[in-house]
Coordinates of C-alpha atoms and ligand atoms in Angstrom, one line a residue:
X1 CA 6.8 -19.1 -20.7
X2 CA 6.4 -22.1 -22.8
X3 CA 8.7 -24.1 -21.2
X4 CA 6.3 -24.7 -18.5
X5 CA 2.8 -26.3 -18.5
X6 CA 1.3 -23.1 -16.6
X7 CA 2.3 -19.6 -16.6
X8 CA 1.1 -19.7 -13.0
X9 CA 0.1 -22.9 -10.7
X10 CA -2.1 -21.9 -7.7
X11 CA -2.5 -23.7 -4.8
X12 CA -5.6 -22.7 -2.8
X13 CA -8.7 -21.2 -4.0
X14 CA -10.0 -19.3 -1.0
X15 CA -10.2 -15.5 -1.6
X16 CA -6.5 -14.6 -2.7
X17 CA -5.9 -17.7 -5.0
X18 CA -9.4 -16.9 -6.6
X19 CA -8.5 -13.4 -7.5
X20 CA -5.2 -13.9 -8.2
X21 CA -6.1 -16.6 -10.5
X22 CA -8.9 -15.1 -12.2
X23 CA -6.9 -12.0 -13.1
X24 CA -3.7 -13.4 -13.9
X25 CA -6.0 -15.7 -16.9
X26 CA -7.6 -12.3 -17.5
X27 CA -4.0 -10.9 -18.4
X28 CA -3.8 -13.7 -20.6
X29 CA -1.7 -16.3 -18.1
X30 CA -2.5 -20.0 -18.3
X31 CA -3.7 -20.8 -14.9
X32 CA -4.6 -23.6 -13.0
X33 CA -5.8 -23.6 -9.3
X34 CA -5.5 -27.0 -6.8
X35 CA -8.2 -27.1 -4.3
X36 CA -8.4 -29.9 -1.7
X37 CA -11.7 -28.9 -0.5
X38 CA -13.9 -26.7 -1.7
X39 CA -14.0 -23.8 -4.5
X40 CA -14.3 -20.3 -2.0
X41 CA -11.9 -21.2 0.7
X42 CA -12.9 -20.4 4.3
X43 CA -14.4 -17.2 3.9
X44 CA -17.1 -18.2 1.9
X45 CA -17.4 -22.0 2.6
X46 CA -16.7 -22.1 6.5
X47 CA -16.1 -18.5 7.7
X48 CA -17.5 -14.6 6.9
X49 CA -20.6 -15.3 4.6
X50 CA -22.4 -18.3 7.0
X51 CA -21.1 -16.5 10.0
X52 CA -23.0 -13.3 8.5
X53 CA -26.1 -15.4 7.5
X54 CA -26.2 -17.0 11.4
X55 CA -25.8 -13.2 12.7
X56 CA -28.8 -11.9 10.9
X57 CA -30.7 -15.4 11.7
X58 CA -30.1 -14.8 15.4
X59 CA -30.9 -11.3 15.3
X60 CA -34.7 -12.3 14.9
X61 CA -34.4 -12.8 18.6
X62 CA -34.5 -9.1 19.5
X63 CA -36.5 -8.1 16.7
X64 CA -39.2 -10.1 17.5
X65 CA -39.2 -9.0 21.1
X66 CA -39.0 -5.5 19.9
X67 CA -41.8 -5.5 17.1
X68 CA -43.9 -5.7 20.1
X69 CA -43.3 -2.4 21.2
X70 CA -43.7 -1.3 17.5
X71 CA -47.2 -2.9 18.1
X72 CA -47.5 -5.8 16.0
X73 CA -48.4 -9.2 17.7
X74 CA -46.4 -11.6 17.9
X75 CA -46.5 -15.2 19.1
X76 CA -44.6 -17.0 21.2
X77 CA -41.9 -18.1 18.2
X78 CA -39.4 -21.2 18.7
X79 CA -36.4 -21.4 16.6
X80 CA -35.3 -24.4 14.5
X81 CA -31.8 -24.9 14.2
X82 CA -31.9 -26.8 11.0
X83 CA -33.4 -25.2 9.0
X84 CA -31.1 -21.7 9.1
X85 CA -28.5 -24.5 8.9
X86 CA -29.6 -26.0 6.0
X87 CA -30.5 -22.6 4.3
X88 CA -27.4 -21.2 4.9
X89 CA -25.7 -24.5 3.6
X90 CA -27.9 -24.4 0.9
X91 CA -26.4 -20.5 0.2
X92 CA -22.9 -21.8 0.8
X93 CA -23.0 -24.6 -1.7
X94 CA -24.6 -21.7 -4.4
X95 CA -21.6 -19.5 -4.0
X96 CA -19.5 -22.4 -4.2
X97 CA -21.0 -23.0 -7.8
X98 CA -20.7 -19.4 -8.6
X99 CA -17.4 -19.3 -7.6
X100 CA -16.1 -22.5 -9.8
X101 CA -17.8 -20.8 -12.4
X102 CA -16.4 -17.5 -12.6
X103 CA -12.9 -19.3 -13.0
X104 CA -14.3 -21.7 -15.4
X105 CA -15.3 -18.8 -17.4
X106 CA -11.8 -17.2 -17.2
X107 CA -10.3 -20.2 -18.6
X108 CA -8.6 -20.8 -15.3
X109 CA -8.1 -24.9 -15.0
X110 CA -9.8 -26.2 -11.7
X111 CA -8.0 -29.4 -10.0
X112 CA -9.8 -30.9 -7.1
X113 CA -6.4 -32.5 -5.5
X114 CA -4.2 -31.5 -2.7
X115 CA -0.9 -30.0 -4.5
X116 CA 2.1 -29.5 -2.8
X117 CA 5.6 -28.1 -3.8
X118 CA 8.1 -30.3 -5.2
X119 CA 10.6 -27.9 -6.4
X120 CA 11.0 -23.8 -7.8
X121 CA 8.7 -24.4 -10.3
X122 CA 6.9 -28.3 -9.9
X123 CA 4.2 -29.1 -8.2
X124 CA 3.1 -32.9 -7.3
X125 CA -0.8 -33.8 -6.9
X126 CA -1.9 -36.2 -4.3
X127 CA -2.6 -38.6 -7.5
X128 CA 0.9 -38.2 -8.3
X129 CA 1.2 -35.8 -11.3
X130 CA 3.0 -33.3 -11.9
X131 CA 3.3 -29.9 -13.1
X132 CA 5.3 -27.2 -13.9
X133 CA 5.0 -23.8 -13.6
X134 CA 6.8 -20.7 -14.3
X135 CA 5.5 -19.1 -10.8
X136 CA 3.4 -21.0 -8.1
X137 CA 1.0 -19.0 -5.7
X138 CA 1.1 -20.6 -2.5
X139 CA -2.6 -19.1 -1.1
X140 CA -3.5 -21.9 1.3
X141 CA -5.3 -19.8 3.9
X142 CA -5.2 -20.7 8.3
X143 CA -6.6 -23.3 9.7
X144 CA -8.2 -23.4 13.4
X145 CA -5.4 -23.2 16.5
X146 CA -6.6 -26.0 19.3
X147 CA -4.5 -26.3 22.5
X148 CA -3.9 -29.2 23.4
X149 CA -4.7 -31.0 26.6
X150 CA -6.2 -34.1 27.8
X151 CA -9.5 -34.1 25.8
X152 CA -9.2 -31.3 23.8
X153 CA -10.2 -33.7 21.1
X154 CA -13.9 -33.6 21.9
X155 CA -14.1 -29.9 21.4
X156 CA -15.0 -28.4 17.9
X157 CA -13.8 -25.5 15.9
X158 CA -15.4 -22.9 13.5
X159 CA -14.9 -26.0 11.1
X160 CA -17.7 -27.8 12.6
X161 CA -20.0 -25.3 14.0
X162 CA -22.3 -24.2 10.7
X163 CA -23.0 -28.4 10.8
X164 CA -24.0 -29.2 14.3
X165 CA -27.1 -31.5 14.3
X166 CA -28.5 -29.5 17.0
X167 CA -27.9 -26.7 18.6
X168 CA -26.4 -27.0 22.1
X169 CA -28.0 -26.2 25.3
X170 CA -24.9 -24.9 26.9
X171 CA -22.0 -24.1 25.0
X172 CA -17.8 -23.2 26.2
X173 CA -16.7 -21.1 23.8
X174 CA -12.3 -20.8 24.0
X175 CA -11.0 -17.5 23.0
X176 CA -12.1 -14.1 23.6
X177 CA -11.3 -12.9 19.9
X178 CA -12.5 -12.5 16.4
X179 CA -14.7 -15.7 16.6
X180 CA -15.6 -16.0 20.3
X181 CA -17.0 -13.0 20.6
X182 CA -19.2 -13.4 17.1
X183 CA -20.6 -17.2 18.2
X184 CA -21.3 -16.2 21.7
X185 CA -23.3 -13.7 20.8
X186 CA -25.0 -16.1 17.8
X187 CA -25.6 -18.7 20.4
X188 CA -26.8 -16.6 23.1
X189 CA -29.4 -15.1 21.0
X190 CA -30.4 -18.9 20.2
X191 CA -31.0 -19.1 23.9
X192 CA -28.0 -21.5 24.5
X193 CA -26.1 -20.7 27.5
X194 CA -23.1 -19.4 27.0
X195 CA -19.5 -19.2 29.1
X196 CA -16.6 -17.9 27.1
X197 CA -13.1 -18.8 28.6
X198 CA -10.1 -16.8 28.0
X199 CA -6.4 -17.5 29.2
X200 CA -5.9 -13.5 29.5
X201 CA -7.6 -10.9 31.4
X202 CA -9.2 -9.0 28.3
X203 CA -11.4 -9.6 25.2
X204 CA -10.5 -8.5 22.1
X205 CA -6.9 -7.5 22.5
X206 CA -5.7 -4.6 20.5
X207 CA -9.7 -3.4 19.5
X208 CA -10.1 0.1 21.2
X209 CA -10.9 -0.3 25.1
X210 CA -13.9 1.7 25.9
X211 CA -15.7 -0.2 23.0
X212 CA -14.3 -3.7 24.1
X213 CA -15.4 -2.4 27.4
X214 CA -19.1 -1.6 26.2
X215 CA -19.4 -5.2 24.5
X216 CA -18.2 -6.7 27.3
X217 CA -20.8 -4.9 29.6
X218 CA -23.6 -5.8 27.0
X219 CA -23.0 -8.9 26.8
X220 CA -23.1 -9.9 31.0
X221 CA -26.1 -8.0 30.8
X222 CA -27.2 -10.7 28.1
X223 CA -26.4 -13.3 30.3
X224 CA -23.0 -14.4 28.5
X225 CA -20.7 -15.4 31.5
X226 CA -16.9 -15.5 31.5
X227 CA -14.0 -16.8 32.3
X228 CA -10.8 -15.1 32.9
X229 CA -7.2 -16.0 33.5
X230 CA -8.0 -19.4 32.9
X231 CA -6.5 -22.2 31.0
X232 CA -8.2 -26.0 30.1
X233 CA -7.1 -28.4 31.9
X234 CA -8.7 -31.5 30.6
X235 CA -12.8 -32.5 29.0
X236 CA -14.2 -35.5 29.4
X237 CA -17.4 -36.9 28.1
X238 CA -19.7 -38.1 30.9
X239 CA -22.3 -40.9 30.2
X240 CA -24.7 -39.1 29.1
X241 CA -22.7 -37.5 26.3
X242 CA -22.5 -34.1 27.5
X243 CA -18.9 -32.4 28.0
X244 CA -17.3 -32.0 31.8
X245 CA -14.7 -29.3 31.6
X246 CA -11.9 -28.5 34.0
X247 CA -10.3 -25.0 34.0
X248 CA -8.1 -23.4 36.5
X249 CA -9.1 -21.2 38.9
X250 CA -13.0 -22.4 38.5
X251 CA -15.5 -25.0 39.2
X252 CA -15.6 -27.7 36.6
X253 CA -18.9 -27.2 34.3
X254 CA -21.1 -28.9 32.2
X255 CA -21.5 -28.6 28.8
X256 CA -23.0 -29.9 25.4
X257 CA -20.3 -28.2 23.1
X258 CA -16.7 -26.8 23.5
X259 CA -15.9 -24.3 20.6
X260 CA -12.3 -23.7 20.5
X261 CA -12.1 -20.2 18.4
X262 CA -8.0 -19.4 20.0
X263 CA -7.0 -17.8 16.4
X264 CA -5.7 -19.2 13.5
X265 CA -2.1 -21.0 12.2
X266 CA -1.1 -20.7 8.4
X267 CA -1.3 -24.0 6.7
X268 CA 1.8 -25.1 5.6
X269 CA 2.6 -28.5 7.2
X270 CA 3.3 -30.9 4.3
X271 CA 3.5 -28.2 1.9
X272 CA 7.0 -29.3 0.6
X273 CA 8.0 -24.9 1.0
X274 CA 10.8 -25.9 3.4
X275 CA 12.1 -28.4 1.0
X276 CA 11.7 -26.3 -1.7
X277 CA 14.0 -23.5 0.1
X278 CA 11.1 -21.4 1.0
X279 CA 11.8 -19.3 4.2
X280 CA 8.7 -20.0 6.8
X281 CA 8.5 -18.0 10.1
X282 CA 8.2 -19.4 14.0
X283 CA 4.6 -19.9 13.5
X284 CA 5.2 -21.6 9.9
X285 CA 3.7 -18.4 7.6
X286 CA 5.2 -17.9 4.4
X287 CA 7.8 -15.3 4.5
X288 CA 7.2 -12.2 1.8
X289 CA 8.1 -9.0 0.8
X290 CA 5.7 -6.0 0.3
X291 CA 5.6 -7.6 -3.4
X292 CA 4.1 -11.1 -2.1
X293 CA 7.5 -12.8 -3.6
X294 CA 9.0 -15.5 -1.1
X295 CA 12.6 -16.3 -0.4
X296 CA 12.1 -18.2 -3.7
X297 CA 12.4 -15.9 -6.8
X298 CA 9.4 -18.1 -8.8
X299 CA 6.9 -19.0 -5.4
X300 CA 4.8 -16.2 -4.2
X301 CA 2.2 -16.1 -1.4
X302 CA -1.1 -14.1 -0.5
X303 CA -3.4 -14.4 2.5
X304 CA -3.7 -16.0 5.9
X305 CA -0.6 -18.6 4.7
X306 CA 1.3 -15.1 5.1
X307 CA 0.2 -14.4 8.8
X308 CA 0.0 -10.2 7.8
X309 CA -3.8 -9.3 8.0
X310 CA -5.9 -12.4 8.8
X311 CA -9.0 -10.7 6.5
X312 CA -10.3 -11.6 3.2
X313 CA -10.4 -8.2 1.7
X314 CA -6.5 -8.2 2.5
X315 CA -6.1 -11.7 0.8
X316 CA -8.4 -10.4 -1.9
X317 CA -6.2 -7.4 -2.6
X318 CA -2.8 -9.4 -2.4
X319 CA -4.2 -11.7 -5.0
X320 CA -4.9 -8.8 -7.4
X321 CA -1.8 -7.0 -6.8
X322 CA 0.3 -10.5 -6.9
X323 CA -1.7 -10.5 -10.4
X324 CA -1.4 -7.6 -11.9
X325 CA 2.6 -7.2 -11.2
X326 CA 3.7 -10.5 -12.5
X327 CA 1.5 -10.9 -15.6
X328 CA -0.3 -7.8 -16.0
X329 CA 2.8 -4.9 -15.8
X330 CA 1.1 -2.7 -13.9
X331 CA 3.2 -3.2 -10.4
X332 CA 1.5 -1.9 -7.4
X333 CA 1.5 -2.9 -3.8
X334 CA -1.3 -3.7 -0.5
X335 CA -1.7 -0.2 1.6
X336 CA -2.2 -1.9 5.0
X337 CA -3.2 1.7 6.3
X338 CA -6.4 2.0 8.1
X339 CA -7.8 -1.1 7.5
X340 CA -11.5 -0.9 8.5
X341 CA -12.2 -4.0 10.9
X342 CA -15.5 -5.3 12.3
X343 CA -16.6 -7.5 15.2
X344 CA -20.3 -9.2 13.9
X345 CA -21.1 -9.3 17.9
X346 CA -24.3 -8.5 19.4
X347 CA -24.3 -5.3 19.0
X348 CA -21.2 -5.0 16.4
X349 CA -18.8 -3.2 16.5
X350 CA -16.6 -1.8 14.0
X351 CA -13.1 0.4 13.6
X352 CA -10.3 1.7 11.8
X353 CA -7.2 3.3 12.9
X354 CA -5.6 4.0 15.7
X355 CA -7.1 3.5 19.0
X356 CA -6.6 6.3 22.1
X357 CA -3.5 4.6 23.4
X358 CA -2.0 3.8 19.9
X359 CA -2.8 7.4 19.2
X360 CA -0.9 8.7 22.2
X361 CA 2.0 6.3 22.1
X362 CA 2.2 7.8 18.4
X363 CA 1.5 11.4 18.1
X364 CA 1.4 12.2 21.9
X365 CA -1.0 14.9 21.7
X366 CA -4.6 13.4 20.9
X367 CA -8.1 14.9 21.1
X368 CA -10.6 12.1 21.8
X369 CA -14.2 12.8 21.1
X370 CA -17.3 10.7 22.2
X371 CA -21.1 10.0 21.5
X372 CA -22.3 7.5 24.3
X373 CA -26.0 6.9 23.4
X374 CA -29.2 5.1 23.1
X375 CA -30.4 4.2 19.7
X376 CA -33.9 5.6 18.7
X377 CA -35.4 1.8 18.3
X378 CA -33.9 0.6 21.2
X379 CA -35.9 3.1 23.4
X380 CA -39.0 2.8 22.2
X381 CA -38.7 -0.7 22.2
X382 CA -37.6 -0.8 25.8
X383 CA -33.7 -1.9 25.6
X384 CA -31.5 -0.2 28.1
X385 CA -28.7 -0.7 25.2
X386 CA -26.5 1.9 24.5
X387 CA -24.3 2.8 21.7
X388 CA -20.8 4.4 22.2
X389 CA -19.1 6.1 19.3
X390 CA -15.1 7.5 19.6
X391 CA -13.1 9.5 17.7
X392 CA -9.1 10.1 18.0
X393 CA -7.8 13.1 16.3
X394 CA -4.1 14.2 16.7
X395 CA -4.1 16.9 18.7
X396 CA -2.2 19.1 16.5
X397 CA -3.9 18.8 13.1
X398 CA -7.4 17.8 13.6
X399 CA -6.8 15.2 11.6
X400 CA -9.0 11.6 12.7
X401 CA -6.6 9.0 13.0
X402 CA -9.3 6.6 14.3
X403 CA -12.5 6.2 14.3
X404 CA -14.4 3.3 16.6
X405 CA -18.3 2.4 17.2
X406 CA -20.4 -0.6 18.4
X407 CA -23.5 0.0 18.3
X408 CA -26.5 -1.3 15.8
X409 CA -25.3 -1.6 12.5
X410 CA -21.7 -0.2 13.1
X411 CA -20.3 -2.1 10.6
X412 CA -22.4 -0.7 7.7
X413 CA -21.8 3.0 8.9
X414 CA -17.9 2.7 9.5
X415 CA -17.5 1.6 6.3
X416 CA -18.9 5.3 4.8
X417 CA -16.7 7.1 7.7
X418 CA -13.6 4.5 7.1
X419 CA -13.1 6.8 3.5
X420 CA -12.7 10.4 5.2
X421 CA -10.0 8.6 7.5
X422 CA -8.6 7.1 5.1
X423 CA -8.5 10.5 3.1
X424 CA -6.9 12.3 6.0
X425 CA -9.9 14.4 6.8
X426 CA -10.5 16.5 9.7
X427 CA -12.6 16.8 13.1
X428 CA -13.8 19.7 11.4
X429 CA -14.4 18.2 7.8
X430 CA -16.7 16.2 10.0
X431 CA -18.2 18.9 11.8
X432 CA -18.7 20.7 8.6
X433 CA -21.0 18.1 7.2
X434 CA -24.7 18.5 7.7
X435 CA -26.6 16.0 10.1
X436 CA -28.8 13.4 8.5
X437 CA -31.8 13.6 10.6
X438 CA -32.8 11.2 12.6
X439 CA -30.2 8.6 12.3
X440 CA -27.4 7.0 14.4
X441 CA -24.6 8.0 11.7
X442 CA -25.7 11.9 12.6
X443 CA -24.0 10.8 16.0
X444 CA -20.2 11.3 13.8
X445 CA -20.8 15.0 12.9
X446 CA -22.2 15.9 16.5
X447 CA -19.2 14.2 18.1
X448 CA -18.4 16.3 21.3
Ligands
NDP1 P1 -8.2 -13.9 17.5 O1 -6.8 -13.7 17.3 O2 -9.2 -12.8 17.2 O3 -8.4 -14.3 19.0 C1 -7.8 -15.4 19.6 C2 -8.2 -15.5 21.0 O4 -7.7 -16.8 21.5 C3 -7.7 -14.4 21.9 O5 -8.6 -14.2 22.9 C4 -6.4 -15.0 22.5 O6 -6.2 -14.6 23.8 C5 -6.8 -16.5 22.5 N1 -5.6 -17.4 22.2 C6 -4.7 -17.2 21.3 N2 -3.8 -18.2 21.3 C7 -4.2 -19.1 22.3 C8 -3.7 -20.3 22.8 N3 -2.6 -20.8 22.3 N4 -4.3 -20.9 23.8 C9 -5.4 -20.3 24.4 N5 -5.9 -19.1 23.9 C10 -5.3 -18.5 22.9 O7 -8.6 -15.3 16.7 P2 -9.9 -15.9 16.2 O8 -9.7 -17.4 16.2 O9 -11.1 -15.4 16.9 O10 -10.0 -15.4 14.7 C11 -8.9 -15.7 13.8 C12 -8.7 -14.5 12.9 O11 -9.7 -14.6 11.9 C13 -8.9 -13.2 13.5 O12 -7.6 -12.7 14.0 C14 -9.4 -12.3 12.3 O13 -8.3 -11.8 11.6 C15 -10.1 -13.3 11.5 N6 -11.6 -13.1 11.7 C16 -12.1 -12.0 11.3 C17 -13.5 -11.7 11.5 C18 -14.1 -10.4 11.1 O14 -13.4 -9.7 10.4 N7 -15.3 -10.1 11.6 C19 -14.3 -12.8 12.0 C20 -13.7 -14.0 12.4 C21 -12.3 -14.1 12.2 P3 -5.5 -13.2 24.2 O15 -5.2 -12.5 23.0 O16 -6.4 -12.5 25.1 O17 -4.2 -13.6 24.9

């Protein structure tokens, strides 16, 4: 291993080139980690953890309405944009720190420069060094997808939105995934007006379709309008700076902010991996095996540069089993089986496994099982919101094969319920367990 400057170069220190870093120096590799931007990678710095902190911001919304009903008094309260933008900033640039420091403290060497690949075991930095390595981790994350059409320049992406200087009065959001659906229900709940435009006919693809349904239902009912079937055709900024947009099949509106959130492409460009003989696919992700290895014996890859599961605890997990085959000889591989998901919508929703049609496709015999419900706050408080909670089961087992909710806090309770699926448990295991009393997670062992 001497040979080479590092045991390990890694370029990327979002969630997988973290891990991977800090526990290939904790099995006693020399490590050092390139980082163009920021320590934390888009997760932490421009993704999950401000999202999160802008969810539970906009949340006051209702719960100040509701805390009415729960009798206490409250004033007519405004909302100031920044100052939950500067706060969670503030939190950002703290984990930021933390981060930096935990691979300080594992001896792992930090270089604030673009890197790219300059052969099987060399990378060059933008200052012109090099360095070898004995393996390189490529763990560069995704970057933003924006179509591109006259204008499309004056829209902004999930990049930009935790540092707007104020907060739009009427907002386009383009997509009707992941992101879309989290920021219009954000801005809505910041009283901007929101219209989310999608080129298909659905939101969420591939999430379970009564529950898309229900948040698609809640969220008219919120006043979120949309757009279906319809492509951009060209913004332009009017004089008085707001946004004219032109989209087929509908009138041309007005806005102060186009958010393009029309998923994510692996970042590669530039990278040198071509050049260095590293196989990319059509939409330019890294090419790996089950073991993260590339088509080049010494480069490996982990996270969104992969294009697999666009998560972080995916990247997270890739990083440590990346680690701990190559320098810590105990090989062992990602189980991409029932990966819990979660839409931070208003209400959220959350699942794992296989939706009704998946199921059917699959095992052709299913048993689905449904709670559709109001939540105990939300009727005292008044909200004609209702929860909806669906279970698959094959048919011939009893065995849940998925589990779906969006309702309050559905996240938070699908993460307890995600371990039964996950150990193969039964309608029955469910039904065996003993209601807790009043709650909305009671609603999974009453499921009829
Ligand atoms: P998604 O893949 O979730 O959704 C993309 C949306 O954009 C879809 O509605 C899709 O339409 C549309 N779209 C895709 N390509 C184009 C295009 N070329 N032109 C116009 N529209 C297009 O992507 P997001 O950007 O919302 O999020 C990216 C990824 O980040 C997610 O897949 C997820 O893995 C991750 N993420 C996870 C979160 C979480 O766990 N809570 C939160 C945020 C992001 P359609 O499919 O209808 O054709």
């Amino acid at each position: 291993m001497a040979d080479h400057e590092f045991d390990l170069f890694v370029i990327g220190a979002g969630s997988g080139g973290v891990r991977a870093s800090r526990i290939a120096a904790a099995h006693g590799a020399r490590v050092a980690v390139a980082e163009e931007y920021r320590v934390g990678g888009t997760c932490v710095i421009r993704g999950c953890v401000p999202k999160k902190l802008l969810v539970y911001g906009a949340h006051f919304a209702e719960d100040l309405k509701d805390a009415k009903r729960f009798g206490w008094q409250v004033p007519d309260c405004g909302f100031d944009w920044p100052t939950l933008r500067d706060n969670v900033l503030g939190e950002v640039d703290r984990l930021n720190g933390l981060y930096a420091q935990t691979l300080t403290n594992n001896k792992v060497e930090i270089i604030l420069e673009r890197a790219t690949v300059s052969g099987a075991h060399e990378v060059t930095l933008a200052s012109g060094r090099k360095v070898t390595a004995r393996y390189i981790l490529i763990a560069t994350g995704a970057h933003p997808h924006v179509p591109e059409f006259p204008g499309s320049e004056h829209g902004i992406t999930s990049n930009e939105v935790f540092h707007l200087d104020k907060l739009p009065r009427r907002i386009l959001i383009a997509g009707a995934g992941y992101i879309a659906n989290e920021f219009a229900g954000i801005f809505n709940e910041f009283g901007t007006k929101v219209t989310l435009i999608n080129r298909s006919d659905v939101i969420l693809r591939g999430y379970e379709e009564a529950i898309r349904d229900r948040l698609l239902q809640i969220s008219l009912t919120k006043g979120i309008e949309f757009r279906f079937n319809s492509e951009f055709e060209s913004i332009e900024r009017q004089q008085d700076g707001c946004l004219k947009v032109k989209t087929s099949g509908h009138d041309p509106v007005e806005v102060d902010c186009v958010l393009f959130a029309t998923g994510r492409v692996p970042n590669t460009t530039g990278l040198g991996l071509a050049e260095a003989g590293v196989e990319l696919d059509d939409k330019g992700a890294v090419v790996v095996g089950e073991d993260n290895k590339s088509s080049v014996d010494s480069i490996y890859a982990v996270g969104d540069v992969t294009n697999r599961v666009q998560l972080t605890p995916i990247a997270i997990r890739e990083g440590q089993a990346f680690a701990d085959t190559v320098f810590g000889n105990k090989p062992h591989k990602v189980d991409y089986d029932n990966i819990p998901n979660a839409v931070f919508s208003h209400p959220p929703m959350a699942g794992v496994g296989l939706t009704e049609s998946q199921a059917r496709n699959k095992l052709g015999s299913v048993a689905v099982y449904t709670s559709d419900f109001r939540a105990m706050k939300n009727v005292l408080a008044g909200r004609n919101e209702r929860a909806l909670y669906k279970m698959v089961c094959d048919a011939t087992t009893g065995r849940v094969v998925g589990l779906h909710m969006i309702g309050p806090d559905a996240p938070e309770i699908l993460q307890a319920a995600a371990v039964a699926v996950k150990a193969g448990l039964t309608k029955d295991d469910f039904d065996r367990t003993v209601a807790l009393h009043p709650s909305m997670a009671e609603e999974l062992v009453l499921l009829k």
